[in-house]
Amino acid sequence: MKENIRVRFAPSPTGPLHIGGVRTALYNYLFAKGHGGTFILRIEDTDQNRYVEGAEDYIIEALKWLNLVPGEGVGFGGDLGPYRQSERKDMYAEYALRLVDAGHAYYAFDSDEDLKAIRAEYESRKETFKYDSTTRGEMNNSLNMPEEDWRALVQTDISYVIRLKVPEDEDIIFQDMVRGEVKFNSSQLDDKVLLKADGMPTYHMANIVDDHLMQISHVIRGEEWLPSTPTHVLLYRFLGWEDSMPAFCHLPLILKPTGKGKLSKRDGAKFGFPVFPLDWRDESTGDNYMGFREQGFTPEAVVNFLALLGWSPSDDQEIMSLDELVERFDASRINKAGARFDYDKAKWFNQQYISQTPDIELAPVVKDVLASNGYTADIGFAEKYAGLFKERVEFIAEFKYAGYYFFEDVKSYDEKNVRKRWKADNVSHFLSLKEMISGISDFSPAVIEGAIKEFMTENGLSFGVIFPILRIALTGSMSGPSVFEILSLMGKDKAVDRLATSFSHFDKLVEND
Ligand code: GLU
């Protein structure tokens, strides 16, 4: 293992961060923290045509929400910056020129029209044009002209790019932490543009220069970058940096829930679940994309769920905090095969996290959620309310409806069960039960429980007679938290009023039958 572990998450601000990107950030974070290393955020914004306003802020906000806070990077300081590539744009030309001087790159003067024409010509023969060792001899570039000519030409205002001169028929071999040895033949590659006509570097050039200058030890990124890696290896080699080249680790794809094909940003709308960490509105199309945060996921659940999309610990433990993940994450256990996105599993994690959070921690969140529905609760009430419902919700937002009957009249009753159970010979028992309840002085769940049980014994009544009706009268339905807890939290006056209202409603219901 290299001594100084430095990894980077290098998103391009071309839109909101897809959940696959978040997983890449997470694995980088886990790897860095697990080895006492540094997690760096680098913004790769050299493609100005694809730049999207707000995307960078979105990325930073998402990382902060998930507690994946970079140690260096845009917005986080550090000694090897700037960390935004557009602010480094003057640094790259030097390296491209160094490659030209060493004979590993060349100037290409082909106009857009020329390139279009040659591509069309190839297409008409059902072939694809590739700018490479087999075609570069026919093109308008510095390899095909005397040195004084191209040196003179680049001094004029003619437009040109610098391309990598990829050697012919050479095996390029590198180690990948997930895939082991990976081999490409250089003939599969094209002579990638390194420096564009506007003087900006391409992704390949900027990425390699920055990884080198930022002393990146491990490149952990999505599998879609695997085919670019041989080009990167050549760049390291030709720049004389192969000895300090980072190790590569290409993460498996995240697949659609069906297991067929890569999960795309459109799948969110299609399947009805979020594929982004935070809500996002695409200003150019007016499309809205939903985020895990706004859907009511806790950041801990999202992190836990994503960590297991492509990796698992040796004992298959599922619930792990960020700290535990840092401790247990082992890159050698990353899967090669794509990981199927299972939204039900994400919800399960969320439910687990909510139910495991202490009531006192949930209290302020629940208080706010209730307030958003116009329900005023003090923090003590919110804490108890959280305790009553936390096993029953998958999302924080569900707290606002789960116990609405504490704040409003019952909206609808389970009439079928009322009809079945509101029997003439029981009604008087329910009325005296209400009276008895109104006489309990310590309205704690345990005392209420004792009193009701005593009442049942004295009157020879079973649970099956008492509880369904009591529950429906208080809440409208037969399911929910403990009746004693509900009564206690509702408070005596309100509970007794509720019973009175509901019982007279039941009377009318049965009368009208
Ligand atoms: N800017 C690239 C992206 O958007 C980074 C790929 C890499 O990590 O090398 O994913």
mmCIF file with all atom_site columns, C-alpha atoms in Angstrom, residues 429-504:
data_model
loop_
_atom_site.group_PDB
_atom_site.id
_atom_site.type_symbol
_atom_site.label_atom_id
_atom_site.label_alt_id
_atom_site.label_comp_id
_atom_site.label_asym_id
_atom_site.label_entity_id
_atom_site.label_seq_id
_atom_site.pdbx_PDB_ins_code
_atom_site.Cartn_x
_atom_site.Cartn_y
_atom_site.Cartn_z
_atom_site.occupancy
_atom_site.B_iso_or_equiv
_atom_site.pdbx_formal_charge
_atom_site.auth_seq_id
_atom_site.auth_comp_id
_atom_site.auth_asym_id
_atom_site.auth_atom_id
_atom_site.pdbx_PDB_model_num
ATOM 1  C CA . HIS A 1 429 ? -69.676 -1.312  29.219 1.00 0.00 ? 429 HIS A CA 1
ATOM 2  C CA . PHE A 1 430 ? -67.996 1.161   26.917 1.00 0.00 ? 430 PHE A CA 1
ATOM 3  C CA . LEU A 1 431 ? -69.824 4.045   28.539 1.00 0.00 ? 431 LEU A CA 1
ATOM 4  C CA . SER A 1 432 ? -68.731 2.962   31.980 1.00 0.00 ? 432 SER A CA 1
ATOM 5  C CA . LEU A 1 433 ? -65.221 2.349   30.687 1.00 0.00 ? 433 LEU A CA 1
ATOM 6  C CA . LYS A 1 434 ? -65.173 5.968   29.520 1.00 0.00 ? 434 LYS A CA 1
ATOM 7  C CA . GLU A 1 435 ? -66.347 7.073   32.942 1.00 0.00 ? 435 GLU A CA 1
ATOM 8  C CA . MET A 1 436 ? -63.708 4.972   34.612 1.00 0.00 ? 436 MET A CA 1
ATOM 9  C CA . ILE A 1 437 ? -60.997 6.458   32.368 1.00 0.00 ? 437 ILE A CA 1
ATOM 10 C CA . SER A 1 438 ? -62.120 9.970   33.209 1.00 0.00 ? 438 SER A CA 1
ATOM 11 C CA . GLY A 1 439 ? -61.504 9.140   36.867 1.00 0.00 ? 439 GLY A CA 1
ATOM 12 C CA . ILE A 1 440 ? -57.876 7.997   36.496 1.00 0.00 ? 440 ILE A CA 1
ATOM 13 C CA . SER A 1 441 ? -55.726 10.586  38.193 1.00 0.00 ? 441 SER A CA 1
ATOM 14 C CA . ASP A 1 442 ? -52.229 9.506   37.126 1.00 0.00 ? 442 ASP A CA 1
ATOM 15 C CA . PHE A 1 443 ? -52.614 9.324   33.368 1.00 0.00 ? 443 PHE A CA 1
ATOM 16 C CA . SER A 1 444 ? -49.433 7.372   32.676 1.00 0.00 ? 444 SER A CA 1
ATOM 17 C CA . PRO A 1 445 ? -49.501 4.361   30.315 1.00 0.00 ? 445 PRO A CA 1
ATOM 18 C CA . ALA A 1 446 ? -48.800 1.892   33.147 1.00 0.00 ? 446 ALA A CA 1
ATOM 19 C CA . VAL A 1 447 ? -51.544 3.211   35.414 1.00 0.00 ? 447 VAL A CA 1
ATOM 20 C CA . ILE A 1 448 ? -54.033 3.334   32.528 1.00 0.00 ? 448 ILE A CA 1
ATOM 21 C CA . GLU A 1 449 ? -53.134 -0.220  31.612 1.00 0.00 ? 449 GLU A CA 1
ATOM 22 C CA . GLY A 1 450 ? -53.667 -1.416  35.192 1.00 0.00 ? 450 GLY A CA 1
ATOM 23 C CA . ALA A 1 451 ? -57.016 0.365   35.467 1.00 0.00 ? 451 ALA A CA 1
ATOM 24 C CA . ILE A 1 452 ? -58.380 -0.943  32.154 1.00 0.00 ? 452 ILE A CA 1
ATOM 25 C CA . LYS A 1 453 ? -57.310 -4.491  32.903 1.00 0.00 ? 453 LYS A CA 1
ATOM 26 C CA . GLU A 1 454 ? -58.953 -4.336  36.294 1.00 0.00 ? 454 GLU A CA 1
ATOM 27 C CA . PHE A 1 455 ? -62.123 -3.003  34.664 1.00 0.00 ? 455 PHE A CA 1
ATOM 28 C CA . MET A 1 456 ? -62.094 -5.897  32.213 1.00 0.00 ? 456 MET A CA 1
ATOM 29 C CA . THR A 1 457 ? -61.716 -8.494  34.951 1.00 0.00 ? 457 THR A CA 1
ATOM 30 C CA . GLU A 1 458 ? -64.457 -6.961  37.065 1.00 0.00 ? 458 GLU A CA 1
ATOM 31 C CA . ASN A 1 459 ? -66.846 -6.932  34.150 1.00 0.00 ? 459 ASN A CA 1
ATOM 32 C CA . GLY A 1 460 ? -65.790 -10.233 32.641 1.00 0.00 ? 460 GLY A CA 1
ATOM 33 C CA . LEU A 1 461 ? -64.745 -8.593  29.371 1.00 0.00 ? 461 LEU A CA 1
ATOM 34 C CA . SER A 1 462 ? -62.100 -9.915  26.991 1.00 0.00 ? 462 SER A CA 1
ATOM 35 C CA . PHE A 1 463 ? -59.375 -8.052  25.107 1.00 0.00 ? 463 PHE A CA 1
ATOM 36 C CA . GLY A 1 464 ? -61.129 -8.880  21.846 1.00 0.00 ? 464 GLY A CA 1
ATOM 37 C CA . VAL A 1 465 ? -64.211 -6.990  22.967 1.00 0.00 ? 465 VAL A CA 1
ATOM 38 C CA . ILE A 1 466 ? -62.542 -3.936  24.445 1.00 0.00 ? 466 ILE A CA 1
ATOM 39 C CA . PHE A 1 467 ? -59.472 -3.076  22.451 1.00 0.00 ? 467 PHE A CA 1
ATOM 40 C CA . PRO A 1 468 ? -60.660 -2.994  18.849 1.00 0.00 ? 468 PRO A CA 1
ATOM 41 C CA . ILE A 1 469 ? -63.422 -0.548  19.715 1.00 0.00 ? 469 ILE A CA 1
ATOM 42 C CA . LEU A 1 470 ? -61.240 1.525   21.989 1.00 0.00 ? 470 LEU A CA 1
ATOM 43 C CA . ARG A 1 471 ? -58.617 1.772   19.290 1.00 0.00 ? 471 ARG A CA 1
ATOM 44 C CA . ILE A 1 472 ? -61.071 2.661   16.545 1.00 0.00 ? 472 ILE A CA 1
ATOM 45 C CA . ALA A 1 473 ? -62.695 5.242   18.795 1.00 0.00 ? 473 ALA A CA 1
ATOM 46 C CA . LEU A 1 474 ? -59.369 6.932   19.503 1.00 0.00 ? 474 LEU A CA 1
ATOM 47 C CA . THR A 1 475 ? -57.711 6.673   16.096 1.00 0.00 ? 475 THR A CA 1
ATOM 48 C CA . GLY A 1 476 ? -60.238 5.500   13.515 1.00 0.00 ? 476 GLY A CA 1
ATOM 49 C CA . SER A 1 477 ? -58.422 2.269   12.772 1.00 0.00 ? 477 SER A CA 1
ATOM 50 C CA . MET A 1 478 ? -57.576 -1.087  14.304 1.00 0.00 ? 478 MET A CA 1
ATOM 51 C CA . SER A 1 479 ? -53.827 -0.793  13.881 1.00 0.00 ? 479 SER A CA 1
ATOM 52 C CA . GLY A 1 480 ? -51.383 1.506   15.565 1.00 0.00 ? 480 GLY A CA 1
ATOM 53 C CA . PRO A 1 481 ? -49.325 1.866   18.706 1.00 0.00 ? 481 PRO A CA 1
ATOM 54 C CA . SER A 1 482 ? -50.371 0.723   22.169 1.00 0.00 ? 482 SER A CA 1
ATOM 55 C CA . VAL A 1 483 ? -53.773 2.002   23.271 1.00 0.00 ? 483 VAL A CA 1
ATOM 56 C CA . PHE A 1 484 ? -52.388 2.856   26.725 1.00 0.00 ? 484 PHE A CA 1
ATOM 57 C CA . GLU A 1 485 ? -49.643 4.972   25.179 1.00 0.00 ? 485 GLU A CA 1
ATOM 58 C CA . ILE A 1 486 ? -52.110 6.702   22.891 1.00 0.00 ? 486 ILE A CA 1
ATOM 59 C CA . LEU A 1 487 ? -54.437 7.514   25.762 1.00 0.00 ? 487 LEU A CA 1
ATOM 60 C CA . SER A 1 488 ? -51.617 8.801   27.912 1.00 0.00 ? 488 SER A CA 1
ATOM 61 C CA . LEU A 1 489 ? -50.100 11.000  25.218 1.00 0.00 ? 489 LEU A CA 1
ATOM 62 C CA . MET A 1 490 ? -53.477 12.344  24.179 1.00 0.00 ? 490 MET A CA 1
ATOM 63 C CA . GLY A 1 491 ? -54.119 13.444  27.723 1.00 0.00 ? 491 GLY A CA 1
ATOM 64 C CA . LYS A 1 492 ? -57.221 12.687  29.760 1.00 0.00 ? 492 LYS A CA 1
ATOM 65 C CA . ASP A 1 493 ? -59.532 15.487  28.646 1.00 0.00 ? 493 ASP A CA 1
ATOM 66 C CA . LYS A 1 494 ? -58.940 15.036  24.991 1.00 0.00 ? 494 LYS A CA 1
ATOM 67 C CA . ALA A 1 495 ? -59.086 11.252  25.228 1.00 0.00 ? 495 ALA A CA 1
ATOM 68 C CA . VAL A 1 496 ? -62.384 11.267  27.070 1.00 0.00 ? 496 VAL A CA 1
ATOM 69 C CA . ASP A 1 497 ? -63.870 13.793  24.628 1.00 0.00 ? 497 ASP A CA 1
ATOM 70 C CA . ARG A 1 498 ? -62.697 11.683  21.742 1.00 0.00 ? 498 ARG A CA 1
ATOM 71 C CA . LEU A 1 499 ? -64.283 8.563   23.198 1.00 0.00 ? 499 LEU A CA 1
ATOM 72 C CA . ALA A 1 500 ? -67.548 10.423  23.718 1.00 0.00 ? 500 ALA A CA 1
ATOM 73 C CA . THR A 1 501 ? -67.619 11.759  20.147 1.00 0.00 ? 501 THR A CA 1
ATOM 74 C CA . SER A 1 502 ? -66.674 8.431   18.646 1.00 0.00 ? 502 SER A CA 1
ATOM 75 C CA . PHE A 1 503 ? -69.137 6.407   20.718 1.00 0.00 ? 503 PHE A CA 1
ATOM 76 C CA . SER A 1 504 ? -72.052 8.612   19.683 1.00 0.00 ? 504 SER A CA 1
#
